[in-house]
mmCIF file with all atom_site columns, C-alpha atoms in Angstrom:
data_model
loop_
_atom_site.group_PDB
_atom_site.id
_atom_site.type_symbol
_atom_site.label_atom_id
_atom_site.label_alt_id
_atom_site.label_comp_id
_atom_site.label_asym_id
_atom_site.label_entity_id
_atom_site.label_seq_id
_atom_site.pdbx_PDB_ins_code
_atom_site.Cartn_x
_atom_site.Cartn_y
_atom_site.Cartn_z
_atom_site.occupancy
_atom_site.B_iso_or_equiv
_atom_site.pdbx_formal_charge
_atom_site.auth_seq_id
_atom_site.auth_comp_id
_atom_site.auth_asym_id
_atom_site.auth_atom_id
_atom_site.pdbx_PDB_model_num
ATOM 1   C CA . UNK A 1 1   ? 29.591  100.690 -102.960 1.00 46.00 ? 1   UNK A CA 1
ATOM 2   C CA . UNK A 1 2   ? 30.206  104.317 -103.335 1.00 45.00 ? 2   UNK A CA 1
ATOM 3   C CA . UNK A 1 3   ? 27.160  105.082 -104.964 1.00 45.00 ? 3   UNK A CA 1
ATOM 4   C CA . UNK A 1 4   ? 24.859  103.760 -102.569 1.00 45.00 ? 4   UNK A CA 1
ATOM 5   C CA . UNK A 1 5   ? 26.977  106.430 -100.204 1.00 42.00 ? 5   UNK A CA 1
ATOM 6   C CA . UNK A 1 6   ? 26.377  109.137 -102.586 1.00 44.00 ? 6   UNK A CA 1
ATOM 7   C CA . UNK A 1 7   ? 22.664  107.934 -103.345 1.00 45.00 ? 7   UNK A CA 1
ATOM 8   C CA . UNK A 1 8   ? 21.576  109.093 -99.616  1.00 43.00 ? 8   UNK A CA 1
ATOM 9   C CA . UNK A 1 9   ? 23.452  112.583 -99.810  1.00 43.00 ? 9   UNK A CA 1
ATOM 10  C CA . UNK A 1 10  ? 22.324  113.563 -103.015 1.00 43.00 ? 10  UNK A CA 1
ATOM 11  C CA . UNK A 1 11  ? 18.917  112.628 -102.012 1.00 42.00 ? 11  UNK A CA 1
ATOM 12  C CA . UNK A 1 12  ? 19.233  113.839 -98.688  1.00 42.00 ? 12  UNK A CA 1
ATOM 13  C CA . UNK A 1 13  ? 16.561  116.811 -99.460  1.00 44.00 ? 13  UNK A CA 1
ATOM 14  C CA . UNK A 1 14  ? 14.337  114.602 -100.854 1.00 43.00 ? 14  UNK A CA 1
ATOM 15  C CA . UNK A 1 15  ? 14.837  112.141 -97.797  1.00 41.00 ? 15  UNK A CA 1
ATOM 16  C CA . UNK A 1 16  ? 14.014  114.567 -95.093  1.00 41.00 ? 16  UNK A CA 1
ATOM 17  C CA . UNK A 1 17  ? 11.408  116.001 -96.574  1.00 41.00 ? 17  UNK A CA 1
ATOM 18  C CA . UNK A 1 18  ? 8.444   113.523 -95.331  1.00 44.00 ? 18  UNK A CA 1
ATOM 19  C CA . UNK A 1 19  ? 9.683   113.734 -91.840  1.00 45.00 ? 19  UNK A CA 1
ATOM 20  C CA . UNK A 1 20  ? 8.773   117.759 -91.323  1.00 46.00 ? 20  UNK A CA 1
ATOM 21  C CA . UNK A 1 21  ? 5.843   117.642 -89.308  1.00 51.00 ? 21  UNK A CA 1
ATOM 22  C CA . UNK A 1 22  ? 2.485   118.634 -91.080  1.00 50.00 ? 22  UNK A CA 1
ATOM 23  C CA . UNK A 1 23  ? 1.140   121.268 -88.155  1.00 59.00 ? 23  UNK A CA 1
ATOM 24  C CA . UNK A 1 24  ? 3.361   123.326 -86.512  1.00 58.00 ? 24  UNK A CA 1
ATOM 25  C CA . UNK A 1 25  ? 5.700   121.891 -83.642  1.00 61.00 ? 25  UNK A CA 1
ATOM 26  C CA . UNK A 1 26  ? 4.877   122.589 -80.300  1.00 65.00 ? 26  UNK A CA 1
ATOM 27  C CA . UNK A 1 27  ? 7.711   123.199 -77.159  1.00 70.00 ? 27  UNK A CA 1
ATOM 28  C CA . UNK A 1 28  ? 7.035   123.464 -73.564  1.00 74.00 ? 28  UNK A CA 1
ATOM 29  C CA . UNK A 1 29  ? 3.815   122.362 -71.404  1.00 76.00 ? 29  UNK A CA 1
ATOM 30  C CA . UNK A 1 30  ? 1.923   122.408 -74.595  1.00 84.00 ? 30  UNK A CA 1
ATOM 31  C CA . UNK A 1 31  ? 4.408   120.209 -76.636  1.00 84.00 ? 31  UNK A CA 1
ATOM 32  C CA . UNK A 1 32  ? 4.326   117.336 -73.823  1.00 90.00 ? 32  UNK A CA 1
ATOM 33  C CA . UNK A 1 33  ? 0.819   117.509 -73.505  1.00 92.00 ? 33  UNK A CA 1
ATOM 34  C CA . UNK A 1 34  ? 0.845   116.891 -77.465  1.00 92.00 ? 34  UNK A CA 1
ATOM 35  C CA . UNK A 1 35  ? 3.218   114.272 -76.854  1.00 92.00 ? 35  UNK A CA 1
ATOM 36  C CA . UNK A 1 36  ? 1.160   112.587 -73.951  1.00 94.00 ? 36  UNK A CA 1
ATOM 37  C CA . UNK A 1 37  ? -1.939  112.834 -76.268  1.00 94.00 ? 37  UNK A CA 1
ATOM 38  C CA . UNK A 1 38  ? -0.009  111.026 -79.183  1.00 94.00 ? 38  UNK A CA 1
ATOM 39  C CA . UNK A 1 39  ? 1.151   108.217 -77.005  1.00 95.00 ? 39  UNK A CA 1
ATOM 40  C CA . UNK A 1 40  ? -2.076  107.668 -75.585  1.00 96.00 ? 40  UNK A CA 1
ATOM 41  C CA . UNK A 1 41  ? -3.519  107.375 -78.430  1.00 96.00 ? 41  UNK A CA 1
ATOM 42  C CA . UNK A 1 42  ? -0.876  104.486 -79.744  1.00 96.00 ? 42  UNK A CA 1
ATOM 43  C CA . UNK A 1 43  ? -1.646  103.204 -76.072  1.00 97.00 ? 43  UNK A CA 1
ATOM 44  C CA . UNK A 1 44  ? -5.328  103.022 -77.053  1.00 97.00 ? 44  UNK A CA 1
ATOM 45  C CA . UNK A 1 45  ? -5.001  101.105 -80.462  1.00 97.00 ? 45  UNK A CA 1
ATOM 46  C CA . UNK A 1 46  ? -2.440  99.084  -78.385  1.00 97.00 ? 46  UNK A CA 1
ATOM 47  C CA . UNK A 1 47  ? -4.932  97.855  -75.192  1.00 98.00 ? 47  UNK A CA 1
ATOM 48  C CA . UNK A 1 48  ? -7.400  97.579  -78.137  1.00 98.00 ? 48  UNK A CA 1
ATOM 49  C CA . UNK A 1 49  ? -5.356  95.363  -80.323  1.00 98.00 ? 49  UNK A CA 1
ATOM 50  C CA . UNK A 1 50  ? -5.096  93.077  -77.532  1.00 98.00 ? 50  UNK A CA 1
ATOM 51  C CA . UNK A 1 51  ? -8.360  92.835  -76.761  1.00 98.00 ? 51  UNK A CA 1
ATOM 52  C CA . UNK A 1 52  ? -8.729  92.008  -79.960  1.00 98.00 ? 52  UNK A CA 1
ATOM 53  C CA . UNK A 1 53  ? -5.932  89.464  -79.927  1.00 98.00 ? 53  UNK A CA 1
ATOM 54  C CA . UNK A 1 54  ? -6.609  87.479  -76.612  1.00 98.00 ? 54  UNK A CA 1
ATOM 55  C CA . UNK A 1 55  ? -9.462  85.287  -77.442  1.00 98.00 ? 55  UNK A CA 1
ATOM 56  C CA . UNK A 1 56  ? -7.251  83.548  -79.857  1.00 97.00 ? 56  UNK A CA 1
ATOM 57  C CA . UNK A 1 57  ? -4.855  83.566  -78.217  1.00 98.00 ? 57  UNK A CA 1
ATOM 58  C CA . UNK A 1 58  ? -6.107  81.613  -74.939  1.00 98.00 ? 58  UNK A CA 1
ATOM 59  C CA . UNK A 1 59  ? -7.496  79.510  -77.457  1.00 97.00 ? 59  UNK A CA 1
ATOM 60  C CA . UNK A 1 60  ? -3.668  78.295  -78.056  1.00 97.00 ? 60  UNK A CA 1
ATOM 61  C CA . UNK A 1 61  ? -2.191  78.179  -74.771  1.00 97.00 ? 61  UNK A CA 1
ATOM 62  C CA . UNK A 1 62  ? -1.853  74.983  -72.956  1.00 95.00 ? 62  UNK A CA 1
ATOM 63  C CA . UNK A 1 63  ? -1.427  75.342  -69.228  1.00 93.00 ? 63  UNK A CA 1
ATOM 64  C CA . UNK A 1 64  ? -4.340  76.474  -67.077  1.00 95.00 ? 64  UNK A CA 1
ATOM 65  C CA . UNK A 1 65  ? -1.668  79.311  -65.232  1.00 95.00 ? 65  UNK A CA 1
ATOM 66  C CA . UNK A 1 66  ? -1.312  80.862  -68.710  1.00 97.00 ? 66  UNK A CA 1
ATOM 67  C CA . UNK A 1 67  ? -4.911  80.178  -69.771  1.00 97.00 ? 67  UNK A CA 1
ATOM 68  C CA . UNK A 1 68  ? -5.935  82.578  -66.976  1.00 97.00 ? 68  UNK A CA 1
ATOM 69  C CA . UNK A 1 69  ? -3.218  85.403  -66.536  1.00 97.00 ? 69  UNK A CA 1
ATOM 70  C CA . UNK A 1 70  ? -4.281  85.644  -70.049  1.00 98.00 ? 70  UNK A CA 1
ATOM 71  C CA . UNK A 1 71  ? -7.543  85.829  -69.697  1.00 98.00 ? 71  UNK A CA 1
ATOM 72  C CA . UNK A 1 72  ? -7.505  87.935  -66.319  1.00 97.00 ? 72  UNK A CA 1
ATOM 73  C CA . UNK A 1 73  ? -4.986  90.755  -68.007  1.00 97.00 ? 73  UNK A CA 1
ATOM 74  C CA . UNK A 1 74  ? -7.939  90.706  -70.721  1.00 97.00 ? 74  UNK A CA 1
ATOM 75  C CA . UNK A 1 75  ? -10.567 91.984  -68.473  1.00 98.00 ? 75  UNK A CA 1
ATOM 76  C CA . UNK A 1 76  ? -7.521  93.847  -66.903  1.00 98.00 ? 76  UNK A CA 1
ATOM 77  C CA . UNK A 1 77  ? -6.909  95.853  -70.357  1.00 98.00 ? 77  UNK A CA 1
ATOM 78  C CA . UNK A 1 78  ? -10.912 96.422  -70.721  1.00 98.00 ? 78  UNK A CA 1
ATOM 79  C CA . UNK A 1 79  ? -10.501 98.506  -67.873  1.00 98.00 ? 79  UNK A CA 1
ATOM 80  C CA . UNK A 1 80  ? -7.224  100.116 -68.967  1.00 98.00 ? 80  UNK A CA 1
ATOM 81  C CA . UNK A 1 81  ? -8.982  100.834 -72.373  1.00 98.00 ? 81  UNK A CA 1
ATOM 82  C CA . UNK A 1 82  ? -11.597 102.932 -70.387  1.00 98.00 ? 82  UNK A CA 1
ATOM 83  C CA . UNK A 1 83  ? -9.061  104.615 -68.139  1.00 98.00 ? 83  UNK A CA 1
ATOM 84  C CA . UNK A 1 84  ? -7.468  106.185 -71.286  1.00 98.00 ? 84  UNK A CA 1
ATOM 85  C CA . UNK A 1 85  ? -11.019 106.860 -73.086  1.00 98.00 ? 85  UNK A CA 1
ATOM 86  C CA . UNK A 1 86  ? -11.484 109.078 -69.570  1.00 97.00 ? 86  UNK A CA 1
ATOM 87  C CA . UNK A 1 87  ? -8.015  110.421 -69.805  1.00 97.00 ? 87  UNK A CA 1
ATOM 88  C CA . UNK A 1 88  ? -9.161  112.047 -73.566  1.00 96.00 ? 88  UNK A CA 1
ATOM 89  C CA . UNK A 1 89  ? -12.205 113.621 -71.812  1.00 97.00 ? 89  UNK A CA 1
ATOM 90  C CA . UNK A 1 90  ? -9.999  114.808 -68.438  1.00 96.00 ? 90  UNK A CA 1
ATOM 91  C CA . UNK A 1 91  ? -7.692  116.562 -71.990  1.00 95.00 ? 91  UNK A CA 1
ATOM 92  C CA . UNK A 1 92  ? -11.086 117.336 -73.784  1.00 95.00 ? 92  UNK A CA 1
ATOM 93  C CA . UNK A 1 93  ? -9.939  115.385 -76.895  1.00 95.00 ? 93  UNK A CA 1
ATOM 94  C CA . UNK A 1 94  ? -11.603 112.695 -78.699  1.00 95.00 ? 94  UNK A CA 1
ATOM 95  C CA . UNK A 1 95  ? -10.618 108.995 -77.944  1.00 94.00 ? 95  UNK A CA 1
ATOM 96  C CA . UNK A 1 96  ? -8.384  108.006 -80.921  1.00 95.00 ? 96  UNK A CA 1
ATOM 97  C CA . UNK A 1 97  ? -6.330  105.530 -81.936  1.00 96.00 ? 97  UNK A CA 1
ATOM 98  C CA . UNK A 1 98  ? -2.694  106.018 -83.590  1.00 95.00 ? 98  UNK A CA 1
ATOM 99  C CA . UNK A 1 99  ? -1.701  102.730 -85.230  1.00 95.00 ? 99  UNK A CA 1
ATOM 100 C CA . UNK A 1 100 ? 1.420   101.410 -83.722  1.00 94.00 ? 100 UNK A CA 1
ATOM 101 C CA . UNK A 1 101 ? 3.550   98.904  -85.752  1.00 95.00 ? 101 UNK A CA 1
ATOM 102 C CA . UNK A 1 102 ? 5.396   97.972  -82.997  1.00 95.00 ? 102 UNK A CA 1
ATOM 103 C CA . UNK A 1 103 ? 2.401   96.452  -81.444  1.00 96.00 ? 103 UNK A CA 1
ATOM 104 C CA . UNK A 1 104 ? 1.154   95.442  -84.382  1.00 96.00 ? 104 UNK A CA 1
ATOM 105 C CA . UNK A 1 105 ? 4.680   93.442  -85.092  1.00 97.00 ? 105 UNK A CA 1
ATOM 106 C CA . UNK A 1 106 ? 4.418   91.750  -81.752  1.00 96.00 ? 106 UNK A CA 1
ATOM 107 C CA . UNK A 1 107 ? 1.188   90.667  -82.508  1.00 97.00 ? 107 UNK A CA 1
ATOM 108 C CA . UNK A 1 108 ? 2.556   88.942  -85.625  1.00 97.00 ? 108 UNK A CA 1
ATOM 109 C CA . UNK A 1 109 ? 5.096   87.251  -83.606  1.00 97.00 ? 109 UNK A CA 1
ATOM 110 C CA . UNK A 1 110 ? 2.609   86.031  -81.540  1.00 97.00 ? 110 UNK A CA 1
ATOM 111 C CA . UNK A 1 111 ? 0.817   84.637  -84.693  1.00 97.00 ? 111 UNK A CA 1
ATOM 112 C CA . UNK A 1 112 ? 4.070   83.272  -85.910  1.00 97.00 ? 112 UNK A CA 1
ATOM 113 C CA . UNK A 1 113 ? 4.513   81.524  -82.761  1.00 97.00 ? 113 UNK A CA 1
ATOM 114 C CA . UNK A 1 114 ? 1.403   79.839  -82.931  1.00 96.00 ? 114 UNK A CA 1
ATOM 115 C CA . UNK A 1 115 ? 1.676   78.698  -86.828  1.00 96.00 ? 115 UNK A CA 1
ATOM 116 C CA . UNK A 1 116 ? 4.968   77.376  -86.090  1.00 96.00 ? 116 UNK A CA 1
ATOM 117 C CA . UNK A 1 117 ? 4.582   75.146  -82.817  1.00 95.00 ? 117 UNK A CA 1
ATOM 118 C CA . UNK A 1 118 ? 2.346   72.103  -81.875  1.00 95.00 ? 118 UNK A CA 1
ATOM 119 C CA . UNK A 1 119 ? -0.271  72.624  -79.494  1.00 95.00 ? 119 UNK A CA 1
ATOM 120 C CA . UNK A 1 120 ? 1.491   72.432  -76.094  1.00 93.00 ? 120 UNK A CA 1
ATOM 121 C CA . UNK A 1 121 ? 4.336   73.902  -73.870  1.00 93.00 ? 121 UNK A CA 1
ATOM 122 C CA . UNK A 1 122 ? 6.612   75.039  -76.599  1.00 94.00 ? 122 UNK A CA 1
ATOM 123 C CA . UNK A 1 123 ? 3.509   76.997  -77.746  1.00 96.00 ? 123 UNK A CA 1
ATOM 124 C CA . UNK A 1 124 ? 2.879   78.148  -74.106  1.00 96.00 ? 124 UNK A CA 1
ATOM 125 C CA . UNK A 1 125 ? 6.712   78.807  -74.058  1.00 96.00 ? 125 UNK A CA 1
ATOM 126 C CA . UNK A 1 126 ? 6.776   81.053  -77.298  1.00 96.00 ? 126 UNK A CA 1
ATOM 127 C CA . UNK A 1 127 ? 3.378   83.199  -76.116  1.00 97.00 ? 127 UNK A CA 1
ATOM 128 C CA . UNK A 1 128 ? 5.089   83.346  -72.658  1.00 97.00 ? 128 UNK A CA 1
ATOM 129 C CA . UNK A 1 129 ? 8.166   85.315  -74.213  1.00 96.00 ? 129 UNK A CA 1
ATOM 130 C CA . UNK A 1 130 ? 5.816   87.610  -77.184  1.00 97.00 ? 130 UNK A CA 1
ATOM 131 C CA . UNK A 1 131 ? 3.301   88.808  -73.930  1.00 97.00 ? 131 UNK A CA 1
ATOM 132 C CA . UNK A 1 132 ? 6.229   89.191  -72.018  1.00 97.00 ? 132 UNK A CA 1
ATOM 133 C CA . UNK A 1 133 ? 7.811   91.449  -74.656  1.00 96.00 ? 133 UNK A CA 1
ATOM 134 C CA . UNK A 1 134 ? 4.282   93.281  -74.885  1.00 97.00 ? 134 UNK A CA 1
ATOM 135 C CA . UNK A 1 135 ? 4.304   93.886  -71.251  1.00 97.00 ? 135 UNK A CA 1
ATOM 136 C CA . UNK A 1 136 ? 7.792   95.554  -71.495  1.00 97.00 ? 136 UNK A CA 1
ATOM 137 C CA . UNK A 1 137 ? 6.512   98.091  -74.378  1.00 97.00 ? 137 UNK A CA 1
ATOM 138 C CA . UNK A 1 138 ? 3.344   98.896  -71.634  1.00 97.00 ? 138 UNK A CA 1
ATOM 139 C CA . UNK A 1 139 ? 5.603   99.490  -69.031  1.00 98.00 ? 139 UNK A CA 1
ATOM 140 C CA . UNK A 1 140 ? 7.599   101.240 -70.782  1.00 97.00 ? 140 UNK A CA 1
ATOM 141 C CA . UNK A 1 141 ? 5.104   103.556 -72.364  1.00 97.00 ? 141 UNK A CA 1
ATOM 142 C CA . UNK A 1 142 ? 3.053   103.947 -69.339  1.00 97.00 ? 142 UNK A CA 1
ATOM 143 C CA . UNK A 1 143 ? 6.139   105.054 -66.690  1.00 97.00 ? 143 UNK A CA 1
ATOM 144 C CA . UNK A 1 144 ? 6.838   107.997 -69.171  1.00 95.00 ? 144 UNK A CA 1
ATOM 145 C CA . UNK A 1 145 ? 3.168   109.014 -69.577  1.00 96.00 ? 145 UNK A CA 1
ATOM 146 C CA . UNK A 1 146 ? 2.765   108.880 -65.775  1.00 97.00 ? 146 UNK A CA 1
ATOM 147 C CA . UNK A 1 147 ? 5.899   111.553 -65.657  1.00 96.00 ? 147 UNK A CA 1
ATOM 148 C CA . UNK A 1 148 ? 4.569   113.265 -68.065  1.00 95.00 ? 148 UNK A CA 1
ATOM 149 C CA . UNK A 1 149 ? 1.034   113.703 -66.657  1.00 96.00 ? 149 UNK A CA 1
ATOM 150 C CA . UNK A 1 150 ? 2.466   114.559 -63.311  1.00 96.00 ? 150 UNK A CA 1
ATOM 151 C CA . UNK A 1 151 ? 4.929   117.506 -64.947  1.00 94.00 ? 151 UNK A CA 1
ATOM 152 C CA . UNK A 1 152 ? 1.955   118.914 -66.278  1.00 95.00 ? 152 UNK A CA 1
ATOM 153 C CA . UNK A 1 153 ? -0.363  118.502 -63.345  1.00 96.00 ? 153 UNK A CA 1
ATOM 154 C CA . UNK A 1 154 ? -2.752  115.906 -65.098  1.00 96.00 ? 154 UNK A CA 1
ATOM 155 C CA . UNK A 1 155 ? -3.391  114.070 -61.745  1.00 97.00 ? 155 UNK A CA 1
ATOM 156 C CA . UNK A 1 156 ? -6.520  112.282 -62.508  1.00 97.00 ? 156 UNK A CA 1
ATOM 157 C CA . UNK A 1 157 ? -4.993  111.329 -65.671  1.00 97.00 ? 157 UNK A CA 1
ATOM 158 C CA . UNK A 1 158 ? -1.525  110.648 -63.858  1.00 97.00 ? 158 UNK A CA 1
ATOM 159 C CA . UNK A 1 159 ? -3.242  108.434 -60.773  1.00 98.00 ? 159 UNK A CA 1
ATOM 160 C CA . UNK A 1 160 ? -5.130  106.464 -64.382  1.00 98.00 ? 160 UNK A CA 1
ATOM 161 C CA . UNK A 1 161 ? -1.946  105.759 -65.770  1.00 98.00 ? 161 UNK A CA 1
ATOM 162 C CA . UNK A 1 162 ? -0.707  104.521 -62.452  1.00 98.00 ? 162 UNK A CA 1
ATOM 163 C CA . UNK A 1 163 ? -2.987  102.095 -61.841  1.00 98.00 ? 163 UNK A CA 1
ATOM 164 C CA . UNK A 1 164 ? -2.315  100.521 -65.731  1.00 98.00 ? 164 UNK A CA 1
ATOM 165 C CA . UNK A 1 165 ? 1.485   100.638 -65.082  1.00 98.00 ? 165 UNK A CA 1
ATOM 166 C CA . UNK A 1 166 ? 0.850   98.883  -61.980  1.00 98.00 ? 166 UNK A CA 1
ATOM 167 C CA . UNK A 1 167 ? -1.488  96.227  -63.841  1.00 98.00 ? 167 UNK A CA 1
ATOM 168 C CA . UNK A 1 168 ? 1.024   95.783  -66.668  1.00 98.00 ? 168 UNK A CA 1
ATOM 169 C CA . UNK A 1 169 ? 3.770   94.914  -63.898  1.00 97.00 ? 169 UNK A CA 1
ATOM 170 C CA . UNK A 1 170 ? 1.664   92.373  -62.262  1.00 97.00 ? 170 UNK A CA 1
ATOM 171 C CA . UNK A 1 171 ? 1.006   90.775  -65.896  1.00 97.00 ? 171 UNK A CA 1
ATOM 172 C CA . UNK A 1 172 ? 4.567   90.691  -66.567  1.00 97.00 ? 172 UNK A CA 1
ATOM 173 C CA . UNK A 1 173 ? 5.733   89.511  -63.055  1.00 97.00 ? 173 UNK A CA 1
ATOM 174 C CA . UNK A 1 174 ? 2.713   86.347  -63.302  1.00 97.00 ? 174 UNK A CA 1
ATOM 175 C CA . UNK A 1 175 ? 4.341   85.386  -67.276  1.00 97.00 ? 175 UNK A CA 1
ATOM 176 C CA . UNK A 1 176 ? 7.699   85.883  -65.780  1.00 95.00 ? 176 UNK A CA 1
ATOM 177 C CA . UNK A 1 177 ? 6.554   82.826  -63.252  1.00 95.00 ? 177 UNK A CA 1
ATOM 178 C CA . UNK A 1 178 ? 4.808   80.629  -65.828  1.00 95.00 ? 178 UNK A CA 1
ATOM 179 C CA . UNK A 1 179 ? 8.286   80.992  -67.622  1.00 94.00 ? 179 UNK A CA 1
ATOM 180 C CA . UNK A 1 180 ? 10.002  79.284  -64.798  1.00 91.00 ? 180 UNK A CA 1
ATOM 181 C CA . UNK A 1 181 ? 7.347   76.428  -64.473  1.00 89.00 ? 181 UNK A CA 1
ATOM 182 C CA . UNK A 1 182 ? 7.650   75.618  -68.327  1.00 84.00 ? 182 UNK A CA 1
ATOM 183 C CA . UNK A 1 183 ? 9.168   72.164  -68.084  1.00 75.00 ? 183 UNK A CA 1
ATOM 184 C CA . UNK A 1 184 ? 10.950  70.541  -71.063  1.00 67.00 ? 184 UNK A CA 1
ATOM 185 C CA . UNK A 1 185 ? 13.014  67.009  -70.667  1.00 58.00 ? 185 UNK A CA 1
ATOM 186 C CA . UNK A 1 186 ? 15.509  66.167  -73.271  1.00 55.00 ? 186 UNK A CA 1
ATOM 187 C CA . UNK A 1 187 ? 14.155  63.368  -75.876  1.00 52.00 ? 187 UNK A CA 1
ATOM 188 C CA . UNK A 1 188 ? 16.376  60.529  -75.348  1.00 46.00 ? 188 UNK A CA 1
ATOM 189 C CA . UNK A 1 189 ? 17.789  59.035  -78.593  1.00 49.00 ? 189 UNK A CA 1
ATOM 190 C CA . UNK A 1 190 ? 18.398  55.474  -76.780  1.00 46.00 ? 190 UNK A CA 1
#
């Protein structure tokens, strides 16, 4: 048990090394705007992941509510998708992608979900909750950016991000009602 203590210290060097940035590091106006570039480009491989993701998706879920928020939020994120492709032109930058595991891991969930339920509401249940965890990283993600954008006088890009912040609510608000018309009835054992 000590040595695993000791492994980290005497390694600690070594450890630290990989996380010193590559280019220089940025403060002020110019590091947020670095920042704000960097999340939207994990915001781009995100609303791109899911476009990806949807058709299959749909293809899974059960009830005709879920069947179309689904498939509404994926024309939805089409348009979000070009909102942040014009938000790389309003920074003159080129639109692209950081990979984000953390979409990337809800995605697998999602997946998981699906290998591990029968076709019907416990499926619709399980997508309910991984979309509704999705929605909560968007949100999250996009309220920042649209701080961030105003602090450094990015309207355009700032009234963009509004508009997806206020789609990704709307998404989460319609899954958070599908959650409460999920019926289930106990199996009787009589």
């Amino acid at each position: 048990m000590e040595n695993a203590r000791k492994n980290p210290e005497s390694s600690s060097e070594e450890n630290t090394a990989h996380l010193r940035p590559s280019k220089n590091r940025f403060d002020g106006a110019t590091g947020l705007r670095e920042l704000m570039l960097l999340e939207l480009q994990a915001l781009y491989f995100t609303e791109k992941m899911l476009v990806k993701a949807f058709p299959k998706i749909i293809k899974n879920a059960c009830t005709f509510e879920l069947i179309e928020t689904i498939s509404q939020h994926a024309d939805t994120t089409k348009k979000q998708i070009i909102r942040i492709e014009d938000s790389f032109e309003e920074l003159t930058e080129k639109p692209i992608m950081q990979r984000c595991e953390a979409i990337e891991n809800m995605l697998d969930e999602i997946e998981q979900i699906m290998d591990a339920t029968k076709f019907g509401i416990v499926r619709d249940a399980g997508i309910v909750l991984s979309l509704h965890k999705i929605e909560h990283y968007e949100i999250a993600a996009y309220s920042i950016l649209e701080t961030y954008a105003e602090n450094l006088r990015e309207e355009q890009i700032q009234q963009w991000i509004h508009l997806s912040l206020n789609e990704e609510k709307i998404a989460q608000m319609k899954l958070a009602k599908i959650a409460t018309t999920l019926r289930f009835y106990r199996e009787s054992n009589h």
